[in-house]
PDB file of C-alpha atoms and ligand atoms in Angstrom:
ATOM      1  CA  MET H  17      26.192   3.382 -18.188  1.00  0.00           C
ATOM      2  CA  GLY H  18      23.409   4.271 -19.057  1.00  0.00           C
ATOM      3  CA  ILE H  19      20.801   1.707 -20.348  1.00  0.00           C
ATOM      4  CA  LEU H  20      20.885   2.965 -24.254  1.00  0.00           C
ATOM      5  CA  GLU H  21      24.414   1.279 -24.347  1.00  0.00           C
ATOM      6  CA  GLU H  22      23.599  -1.590 -22.461  1.00  0.00           C
ATOM      7  CA  ALA H  23      24.452  -3.966 -25.938  1.00  0.00           C
ATOM      8  CA  ALA H  24      27.937  -5.807 -24.724  1.00  0.00           C
ATOM      9  CA  ALA H  25      25.499  -7.231 -21.835  1.00  0.00           C
ATOM     10  CA  LEU H  26      23.181  -9.392 -23.035  1.00  0.00           C
ATOM     11  CA  ASP H  27      24.379 -12.644 -23.645  1.00  0.00           C
ATOM     12  CA  ARG H  28      23.496 -13.990 -26.340  1.00  0.00           C
ATOM     13  CA  GLN H  29      24.426 -17.669 -26.250  1.00  0.00           C
ATOM     14  CA  GLY H  30      23.368 -18.623 -22.385  1.00  0.00           C
ATOM     15  CA  PRO H  31      20.490 -19.641 -21.084  1.00  0.00           C
ATOM     16  CA  THR H  32      18.711 -16.800 -20.308  1.00  0.00           C
ATOM     17  CA  PRO H  33      16.003 -15.137 -22.452  1.00  0.00           C
ATOM     18  CA  ILE H  34      17.428 -12.092 -24.282  1.00  0.00           C
ATOM     19  CA  PHE H  35      14.119 -10.111 -22.501  1.00  0.00           C
ATOM     20  CA  GLU H  36      14.980 -11.624 -19.057  1.00  0.00           C
ATOM     21  CA  GLN H  37      17.956 -10.251 -19.248  1.00  0.00           C
ATOM     22  CA  VAL H  38      16.581  -6.309 -21.247  1.00  0.00           C
ATOM     23  CA  LYS H  39      13.742  -6.629 -18.029  1.00  0.00           C
ATOM     24  CA  ALA H  40      17.277  -7.216 -16.222  1.00  0.00           C
ATOM     25  CA  LEU H  41      18.343  -4.481 -17.060  1.00  0.00           C
ATOM     26  CA  LEU H  42      15.459  -2.104 -16.993  1.00  0.00           C
ATOM     27  CA  ASP H  43      15.525  -2.992 -13.022  1.00  0.00           C
ATOM     28  CA  ALA H  44      18.246  -2.060 -12.605  1.00  0.00           C
ATOM     29  CA  ALA H  45      18.741   0.575 -13.954  1.00  0.00           C
ATOM     30  CA  ILE H  46      15.007   1.506 -12.044  1.00  0.00           C
ATOM     31  CA  ALA H  47      16.482  -0.018  -8.692  1.00  0.00           C
ATOM     32  CA  GLY H  48      20.265   2.479  -9.191  1.00  0.00           C
ATOM     33  CA  GLY H  49      17.807   5.055  -9.687  1.00  0.00           C
ATOM     34  CA  GLU H  50      18.899   6.726 -13.213  1.00  0.00           C
ATOM     35  CA  LEU H  51      15.834   6.069 -14.785  1.00  0.00           C
ATOM     36  CA  ALA H  52      13.193   7.373 -12.136  1.00  0.00           C
ATOM     37  CA  PRO H  53       9.713   7.170 -10.541  1.00  0.00           C
ATOM     38  CA  HIS H  54       7.519   8.959 -13.417  1.00  0.00           C
ATOM     39  CA  GLN H  55      10.084   8.867 -16.138  1.00  0.00           C
ATOM     40  CA  ARG H  56       9.482   7.935 -20.010  1.00  0.00           C
ATOM     41  CA  ILE H  57      11.857   5.328 -20.479  1.00  0.00           C
ATOM     42  CA  PRO H  58      13.322   4.823 -24.106  1.00  0.00           C
ATOM     43  CA  SER H  59      10.658   3.810 -26.927  1.00  0.00           C
ATOM     44  CA  GLU H  60      10.774   0.349 -27.420  1.00  0.00           C
ATOM     45  CA  ARG H  61      13.604   1.571 -31.295  1.00  0.00           C
ATOM     46  CA  GLU H  62      15.057   3.436 -29.611  1.00  0.00           C
ATOM     47  CA  LEU H  63      15.442   0.133 -26.959  1.00  0.00           C
ATOM     48  CA  SER H  64      15.665  -2.683 -29.157  1.00  0.00           C
ATOM     49  CA  VAL H  65      18.282  -0.399 -31.527  1.00  0.00           C
ATOM     50  CA  ALA H  66      20.761   0.811 -28.141  1.00  0.00           C
ATOM     51  CA  LEU H  67      20.739  -3.262 -27.069  1.00  0.00           C
ATOM     52  CA  GLY H  68      20.420  -4.713 -30.493  1.00  0.00           C
ATOM     53  CA  ALA H  69      17.550  -7.182 -29.551  1.00  0.00           C
ATOM     54  CA  SER H  70      14.329  -7.806 -31.335  1.00  0.00           C
ATOM     55  CA  ARG H  71      11.230  -4.946 -30.918  1.00  0.00           C
ATOM     56  CA  MET H  72       9.715  -8.059 -29.869  1.00  0.00           C
ATOM     57  CA  THR H  73      11.825  -9.112 -27.851  1.00  0.00           C
ATOM     58  CA  ILE H  74      12.070  -5.570 -26.362  1.00  0.00           C
ATOM     59  CA  ARG H  75       7.951  -5.237 -26.351  1.00  0.00           C
ATOM     60  CA  GLN H  76       7.856  -9.152 -24.354  1.00  0.00           C
ATOM     61  CA  ALA H  77       9.938  -7.411 -21.371  1.00  0.00           C
ATOM     62  CA  LEU H  78       8.040  -3.810 -21.560  1.00  0.00           C
ATOM     63  CA  THR H  79       4.425  -5.772 -21.480  1.00  0.00           C
ATOM     64  CA  GLU H  80       5.360  -8.218 -18.469  1.00  0.00           C
ATOM     65  CA  MET H  81       6.832  -5.758 -16.598  1.00  0.00           C
ATOM     66  CA  THR H  82       3.801  -3.260 -17.448  1.00  0.00           C
ATOM     67  CA  SER H  83       1.939  -6.045 -16.152  1.00  0.00           C
ATOM     68  CA  GLU H  84       4.579  -6.746 -12.808  1.00  0.00           C
ATOM     69  CA  GLY H  85       3.479  -3.242 -12.521  1.00  0.00           C
ATOM     70  CA  SER H  86       6.979  -1.690 -12.276  1.00  0.00           C
ATOM     71  CA  LEU H  87       6.147   0.210 -15.784  1.00  0.00           C
ATOM     72  CA  TYR H  88       3.352   1.854 -16.788  1.00  0.00           C
ATOM     73  CA  THR H  89       1.864   3.111 -20.455  1.00  0.00           C
ATOM     74  CA  ARG H  90      -0.231   6.570 -21.246  1.00  0.00           C
ATOM     75  CA  SER H  91      -2.012   5.420 -24.588  1.00  0.00           C
ATOM     76  CA  GLY H  92      -0.223   7.640 -27.051  1.00  0.00           C
ATOM     77  CA  LYS H  93       2.490   8.594 -25.194  1.00  0.00           C
ATOM     78  CA  GLY H  94       5.320   5.945 -24.512  1.00  0.00           C
ATOM     79  CA  THR H  95       5.808   4.086 -21.055  1.00  0.00           C
ATOM     80  CA  TYR H  96       6.629   5.047 -17.864  1.00  0.00           C
ATOM     81  CA  VAL H  97       8.373   3.730 -14.273  1.00  0.00           C
ATOM     82  CA  ALA H  98       5.106   3.688 -11.804  1.00  0.00           C
ATOM     83  CA  GLU H  99       6.386   4.121  -8.328  1.00  0.00           C
ATOM     84  CA  ARG H 100       7.756   1.194  -6.141  1.00  0.00           C
ATOM     85  CA  LYS H 101       4.777   0.005  -4.122  1.00  0.00           C
ATOM     86  CA  ILE H 102       4.702  -0.763  -0.404  1.00  0.00           C
ATOM     87  CA  GLU H 103       4.524  -4.199   0.607  1.00  0.00           C
ATOM     88  CA  GLN H 104       1.751  -5.514   3.594  1.00  0.00           C
ATOM     89  CA  PRO H 105       3.399  -8.862   4.558  1.00  0.00           C
ATOM     90  CA  LEU H 106      -0.253 -10.552   5.505  1.00  0.00           C
ATOM     91  CA  GLN H 107       0.835 -13.406   7.642  1.00  0.00           C
ATOM     92  CA  ARG H 108       2.332 -11.656  10.349  1.00  0.00           C
ATOM     93  CA  LEU H 109       0.029  -8.485  12.224  1.00  0.00           C
ATOM     94  CA  THR H 110       1.653  -5.187  11.649  1.00  0.00           C
ATOM     95  CA  SER H 111       0.605  -1.770  11.759  1.00  0.00           C
ATOM     96  CA  PHE H 112       0.782   0.916   9.161  1.00  0.00           C
ATOM     97  CA  THR H 113       3.779   2.864  10.798  1.00  0.00           C
ATOM     98  CA  GLU H 114       6.369  -0.373  10.934  1.00  0.00           C
ATOM     99  CA  ASP H 115       5.103  -1.342   7.291  1.00  0.00           C
ATOM    100  CA  ILE H 116       5.604   2.071   5.910  1.00  0.00           C
ATOM    101  CA  ARG H 117       9.133   1.987   8.101  1.00  0.00           C
ATOM    102  CA  SER H 118      10.846  -1.746   7.189  1.00  0.00           C
ATOM    103  CA  ARG H 119      10.025  -0.322   2.796  1.00  0.00           C
ATOM    104  CA  GLY H 120      12.508   3.402   4.517  1.00  0.00           C
ATOM    105  CA  PHE H 121       9.492   5.699   3.935  1.00  0.00           C
ATOM    106  CA  ARG H 122       8.542   7.663   6.769  1.00  0.00           C
ATOM    107  CA  PRO H 123       4.936   7.099   7.697  1.00  0.00           C
ATOM    108  CA  ALA H 124       2.903  10.183   9.297  1.00  0.00           C
ATOM    109  CA  SER H 125      -1.581  10.533   9.513  1.00  0.00           C
ATOM    110  CA  ARG H 126      -3.456  13.576   9.180  1.00  0.00           C
ATOM    111  CA  VAL H 127      -7.046  12.966  11.583  1.00  0.00           C
ATOM    112  CA  LEU H 128     -10.247  13.742   9.520  1.00  0.00           C
ATOM    113  CA  GLU H 129     -12.209  12.710  11.794  1.00  0.00           C
ATOM    114  CA  GLN H 130     -12.319  11.071  15.957  1.00  0.00           C
ATOM    115  CA  GLN H 131     -15.658  11.338  17.726  1.00  0.00           C
ATOM    116  CA  LEU H 132     -17.245   9.251  20.777  1.00  0.00           C
ATOM    117  CA  LEU H 133     -20.429   6.925  18.804  1.00  0.00           C
ATOM    118  CA  PRO H 134     -23.060   4.327  20.123  1.00  0.00           C
ATOM    119  CA  ALA H 135     -21.870   1.322  18.797  1.00  0.00           C
ATOM    120  CA  SER H 136     -24.618   0.769  15.868  1.00  0.00           C
ATOM    121  CA  LEU H 137     -25.387  -3.107  16.279  1.00  0.00           C
ATOM    122  CA  GLU H 138     -22.955  -4.434  12.930  1.00  0.00           C
ATOM    123  CA  MET H 139     -19.925  -2.837  15.167  1.00  0.00           C
ATOM    124  CA  ALA H 140     -21.597  -3.876  18.421  1.00  0.00           C
ATOM    125  CA  GLU H 141     -21.618  -7.372  16.944  1.00  0.00           C
ATOM    126  CA  ALA H 142     -18.076  -7.222  15.286  1.00  0.00           C
ATOM    127  CA  LEU H 143     -16.391  -5.867  18.683  1.00  0.00           C
ATOM    128  CA  ALA H 144     -18.005  -8.208  20.809  1.00  0.00           C
ATOM    129  CA  MET H 145     -20.322  -5.595  22.652  1.00  0.00           C
ATOM    130  CA  ARG H 146     -23.382  -3.821  23.796  1.00  0.00           C
ATOM    131  CA  PRO H 147     -25.323  -2.125  21.527  1.00  0.00           C
ATOM    132  CA  GLY H 148     -25.128   1.609  21.971  1.00  0.00           C
ATOM    133  CA  ALA H 149     -22.355   1.033  24.545  1.00  0.00           C
ATOM    134  CA  GLU H 150     -19.455   4.027  23.274  1.00  0.00           C
ATOM    135  CA  ILE H 151     -16.711   3.458  20.539  1.00  0.00           C
ATOM    136  CA  VAL H 152     -14.851   5.777  19.701  1.00  0.00           C
ATOM    137  CA  ARG H 153     -14.195   5.936  15.769  1.00  0.00           C
ATOM    138  CA  LEU H 154     -10.926   7.215  14.359  1.00  0.00           C
ATOM    139  CA  ARG H 155     -10.776   8.306  10.675  1.00  0.00           C
ATOM    140  CA  ARG H 156      -7.161   9.531   9.488  1.00  0.00           C
ATOM    141  CA  LEU H 157      -5.251   9.826   6.309  1.00  0.00           C
ATOM    142  CA  ARG H 158      -2.293   7.690   6.505  1.00  0.00           C
ATOM    143  CA  LEU H 159       1.127   9.051   4.924  1.00  0.00           C
ATOM    144  CA  ALA H 160       4.069   7.992   3.157  1.00  0.00           C
ATOM    145  CA  ASP H 161       7.471  10.390   2.337  1.00  0.00           C
ATOM    146  CA  ASP H 162       3.589  13.094   3.013  1.00  0.00           C
ATOM    147  CA  ARG H 163       2.473  11.019   0.691  1.00  0.00           C
ATOM    148  CA  PRO H 164      -1.642   9.466   1.413  1.00  0.00           C
ATOM    149  CA  LEU H 165      -1.686   6.181   0.658  1.00  0.00           C
ATOM    150  CA  ALA H 166      -4.622   4.963   2.716  1.00  0.00           C
ATOM    151  CA  ILE H 167      -7.709   6.194   4.749  1.00  0.00           C
ATOM    152  CA  GLU H 168      -8.527   3.982   7.463  1.00  0.00           C
ATOM    153  CA  THR H 169     -11.494   4.278   9.849  1.00  0.00           C
ATOM    154  CA  ALA H 170     -10.758   2.354  12.838  1.00  0.00           C
ATOM    155  CA  HIS H 171     -13.821   1.643  15.949  1.00  0.00           C
ATOM    156  CA  LEU H 172     -12.547   0.914  19.081  1.00  0.00           C
ATOM    157  CA  PRO H 173     -14.422   0.217  22.448  1.00  0.00           C
ATOM    158  CA  HIS H 174     -13.566   3.121  24.759  1.00  0.00           C
ATOM    159  CA  ALA H 175     -14.056   0.468  27.469  1.00  0.00           C
ATOM    160  CA  ILE H 176     -10.731  -1.244  26.727  1.00  0.00           C
ATOM    161  CA  CYS H 177      -9.493   2.942  25.551  1.00  0.00           C
ATOM    162  CA  PRO H 178     -10.497   5.414  27.702  1.00  0.00           C
ATOM    163  CA  GLY H 179      -8.818   8.529  27.271  1.00  0.00           C
ATOM    164  CA  LEU H 180      -7.979   7.525  23.698  1.00  0.00           C
ATOM    165  CA  LEU H 181      -9.143  11.016  21.695  1.00  0.00           C
ATOM    166  CA  GLY H 182      -7.206  12.366  23.953  1.00  0.00           C
ATOM    167  CA  LEU H 183      -3.865  11.363  22.572  1.00  0.00           C
ATOM    168  CA  ASP H 184      -1.842  12.461  19.812  1.00  0.00           C
ATOM    169  CA  LEU H 185      -3.450  10.643  16.816  1.00  0.00           C
ATOM    170  CA  SER H 186      -1.538  12.616  14.237  1.00  0.00           C
ATOM    171  CA  SER H 187       1.594  11.416  15.057  1.00  0.00           C
ATOM    172  CA  ALA H 188       1.996   8.119  16.939  1.00  0.00           C
ATOM    173  CA  SER H 189       1.455   4.563  15.910  1.00  0.00           C
ATOM    174  CA  LEU H 190      -2.507   3.280  17.015  1.00  0.00           C
ATOM    175  CA  TYR H 191      -0.670   0.046  18.167  1.00  0.00           C
ATOM    176  CA  ASP H 192       2.444   1.281  20.022  1.00  0.00           C
ATOM    177  CA  LEU H 193      -0.456   3.670  22.236  1.00  0.00           C
ATOM    178  CA  LEU H 194      -3.052   1.035  22.470  1.00  0.00           C
ATOM    179  CA  ALA H 195       0.477  -1.313  24.052  1.00  0.00           C
ATOM    180  CA  THR H 196       2.290   1.785  26.534  1.00  0.00           C
ATOM    181  CA  HIS H 197      -1.031   3.326  27.617  1.00  0.00           C
ATOM    182  CA  TYR H 198      -3.907   0.422  28.051  1.00  0.00           C
ATOM    183  CA  GLY H 199      -1.361  -2.783  28.200  1.00  0.00           C
ATOM    184  CA  ILE H 200      -2.818  -3.983  25.188  1.00  0.00           C
ATOM    185  CA  ARG H 201      -0.949  -6.417  22.891  1.00  0.00           C
ATOM    186  CA  LEU H 202      -2.456  -7.307  18.979  1.00  0.00           C
ATOM    187  CA  ARG H 203      -2.360 -11.248  18.488  1.00  0.00           C
ATOM    188  CA  SER H 204      -4.699 -12.230  15.658  1.00  0.00           C
ATOM    189  CA  ALA H 205      -6.631 -10.356  12.520  1.00  0.00           C
ATOM    190  CA  LYS H 206      -9.201 -11.144   9.927  1.00  0.00           C
ATOM    191  CA  GLN H 207      -9.511  -9.554   6.779  1.00  0.00           C
ATOM    192  CA  THR H 208     -10.560  -9.169   3.659  1.00  0.00           C
ATOM    193  CA  ILE H 209      -9.636  -7.871   0.577  1.00  0.00           C
ATOM    194  CA  GLU H 210     -11.405  -6.217  -2.621  1.00  0.00           C
ATOM    195  CA  ALA H 211     -11.121  -4.499  -5.870  1.00  0.00           C
ATOM    196  CA  SER H 212     -12.898  -0.904  -6.216  1.00  0.00           C
ATOM    197  CA  GLN H 213     -13.763   2.068  -7.418  1.00  0.00           C
ATOM    198  CA  PRO H 214     -12.734   5.198  -5.463  1.00  0.00           C
ATOM    199  CA  ASP H 215     -15.743   7.586  -5.029  1.00  0.00           C
ATOM    200  CA  ALA H 216     -14.904  11.380  -5.006  1.00  0.00           C
ATOM    201  CA  GLU H 217     -14.034  11.858  -1.919  1.00  0.00           C
ATOM    202  CA  GLU H 218     -11.529   9.056  -1.705  1.00  0.00           C
ATOM    203  CA  ARG H 219      -9.917  10.026  -4.591  1.00  0.00           C
ATOM    204  CA  ARG H 220      -9.540  13.845  -3.549  1.00  0.00           C
ATOM    205  CA  LEU H 221      -8.160  12.800  -0.258  1.00  0.00           C
ATOM    206  CA  LEU H 222      -6.197  10.217  -1.962  1.00  0.00           C
ATOM    207  CA  GLU H 223      -4.718  12.112  -4.505  1.00  0.00           C
ATOM    208  CA  LEU H 224      -5.370   9.830  -7.252  1.00  0.00           C
ATOM    209  CA  PRO H 225      -4.866   9.893 -11.061  1.00  0.00           C
ATOM    210  CA  PRO H 226      -7.756   9.386 -12.808  1.00  0.00           C
ATOM    211  CA  ALA H 227      -8.506   5.461 -13.658  1.00  0.00           C
ATOM    212  CA  VAL H 228      -6.370   4.054 -10.703  1.00  0.00           C
ATOM    213  CA  PRO H 229      -8.501   1.385  -8.294  1.00  0.00           C
ATOM    214  CA  VAL H 230      -8.301   0.976  -4.722  1.00  0.00           C
ATOM    215  CA  LEU H 231      -8.154  -1.965  -2.525  1.00  0.00           C
ATOM    216  CA  ARG H 232     -10.464  -1.945   0.097  1.00  0.00           C
ATOM    217  CA  ILE H 233      -9.842  -3.906   3.680  1.00  0.00           C
ATOM    218  CA  HIS H 234     -12.368  -4.808   6.317  1.00  0.00           C
ATOM    219  CA  ARG H 235      -9.732  -6.300   9.160  1.00  0.00           C
ATOM    220  CA  LEU H 236     -10.213  -6.582  12.798  1.00  0.00           C
ATOM    221  CA  THR H 237      -8.014  -7.651  15.012  1.00  0.00           C
ATOM    222  CA  SER H 238      -7.980  -9.208  18.794  1.00  0.00           C
ATOM    223  CA  THR H 239      -6.109  -8.755  21.412  1.00  0.00           C
ATOM    224  CA  ASP H 240      -4.406 -11.749  23.195  1.00  0.00           C
ATOM    225  CA  GLN H 241      -6.567 -12.981  25.236  1.00  0.00           C
ATOM    226  CA  GLY H 242      -8.701 -13.060  22.243  1.00  0.00           C
ATOM    227  CA  ARG H 243     -10.995  -9.984  22.382  1.00  0.00           C
ATOM    228  CA  PRO H 244     -11.645  -8.092  19.092  1.00  0.00           C
ATOM    229  CA  ALA H 245      -9.858  -4.727  20.242  1.00  0.00           C
ATOM    230  CA  GLU H 246     -10.625  -3.326  16.709  1.00  0.00           C
ATOM    231  CA  PHE H 247     -12.125  -2.852  13.434  1.00  0.00           C
ATOM    232  CA  VAL H 248     -11.464  -0.902  10.232  1.00  0.00           C
ATOM    233  CA  ARG H 249     -12.615  -0.246   7.447  1.00  0.00           C
ATOM    234  CA  ALA H 250      -8.631   1.004   4.730  1.00  0.00           C
ATOM    235  CA  VAL H 251      -9.282   2.589   1.378  1.00  0.00           C
ATOM    236  CA  TYR H 252      -5.598   2.001  -0.328  1.00  0.00           C
ATOM    237  CA  ARG H 253      -4.615   3.211  -3.212  1.00  0.00           C
ATOM    238  CA  GLY H 254      -4.047   0.792  -5.992  1.00  0.00           C
ATOM    239  CA  ASP H 255      -1.411   1.492  -7.130  1.00  0.00           C
ATOM    240  CA  ARG H 256       0.885   2.257  -4.874  1.00  0.00           C
ATOM    241  CA  PHE H 257      -0.250  -0.904  -2.294  1.00  0.00           C
ATOM    242  CA  GLN H 258       0.925  -4.898  -2.749  1.00  0.00           C
ATOM    243  CA  LEU H 259      -0.390  -7.644  -0.418  1.00  0.00           C
ATOM    244  CA  HIS H 260       2.616  -9.656  -0.119  1.00  0.00           C
ATOM    245  CA  VAL H 261       2.165 -13.369   1.495  1.00  0.00           C
ATOM    246  CA  GLU H 262       4.104 -16.621   1.722  1.00  0.00           C
ATOM    247  CA  LEU H 263       1.947 -19.870   1.243  1.00  0.00           C
ATOM    248  CA  ARG H 264       3.746 -22.908   1.497  1.00  0.00           C
TER     249      ARG H 264
HETATM  250  C1  16G U 316      -2.651  -1.344   9.844  1.00  0.00           C
HETATM  251  C2  16G U 316      -4.253  -1.374   9.934  1.00  0.00           C
HETATM  252  C3  16G U 316      -4.890  -1.151  10.729  1.00  0.00           C
HETATM  253  C4  16G U 316      -4.448  -0.573  12.081  1.00  0.00           C
HETATM  254  C5  16G U 316      -3.401   0.323  11.715  1.00  0.00           C
HETATM  255  C6  16G U 316      -2.196   0.777  12.507  1.00  0.00           C
HETATM  256  C7  16G U 316      -5.309  -2.143   8.199  1.00  0.00           C
HETATM  257  C8  16G U 316      -5.745  -2.663   6.655  1.00  0.00           C
HETATM  258  N1  16G U 316      -4.885  -2.165   8.979  1.00  0.00           N
HETATM  259  O1  16G U 316      -2.723  -0.409   8.772  1.00  0.00           O
HETATM  260  O2  16G U 316      -6.085  -1.985  10.972  1.00  0.00           O
HETATM  261  O3  16G U 316      -5.307   0.673  12.878  1.00  0.00           O
HETATM  262  O4  16G U 316      -1.776  -0.262  11.131  1.00  0.00           O
HETATM  263  O5  16G U 316      -1.815   1.712  12.163  1.00  0.00           O
HETATM  264  O6  16G U 316      -5.666  -1.462   8.043  1.00  0.00           O
HETATM  265  P1  16G U 316      -0.556   2.543  13.708  1.00  0.00           P
HETATM  266  O7  16G U 316      -0.447   1.940  14.646  1.00  0.00           O
HETATM  267  O8  16G U 316       0.128   3.109  11.938  1.00  0.00           O
HETATM  268  O9  16G U 316      -1.172   3.824  13.656  1.00  0.00           O
END
């Protein structure tokens, strides 16, 4: 049964507000694939007639779903289904590969840059190494189901992962390589996150639609011995990515 034929599904006597029920119907239509990402949903008027709910109630449901990120509007054009967001759990140290796989997508990378560089003062300080000592710089475009999601630039002391650049970094997980080739087990990370505008190159690489912001994430990851192993500057698409944390 389609979303426009669900009038009977609204429970007018029960305790659940009608707008919540409308949200649940739309959520179910999205989850079930009846409404696909970037598909235009029926107008407020159509939904109001079909579901027998006031336009104000429909509007409340759509406004909430828009601010929650499951719908988006195009001015003058209507309301559309947003793409499902990918969640990064913040209380556990995970790799991009793990995050993407656990959401049912296929992770991949395109190596944009890989080189050995002398550590700048800032890098040397972050990674607790001598300025001028070699660092590996690895810049990758990260993809989920072949669609660009993030640009990650990782810096690692070359001394802890000699020969890393000789390994295939386009298909493997960096964290897996560190564990299997160098016995490096990453234990903790400090991460800062801020909203920002992408620059022109980031917009092009991430194939960002106009006006979509990005999340800039800096991460310093340390080993189980407490040694800093990786300093990362990452840029994630703001429309595809969600950070999740559980507070107690
Ligand atoms: C995550 C990490 C990044 C790490 C990468 C390794 C951020 C915010 N977090 O994306 O620091 O380099 O995972 O992923 O960038 P991989 O093991 O799949 O290569």
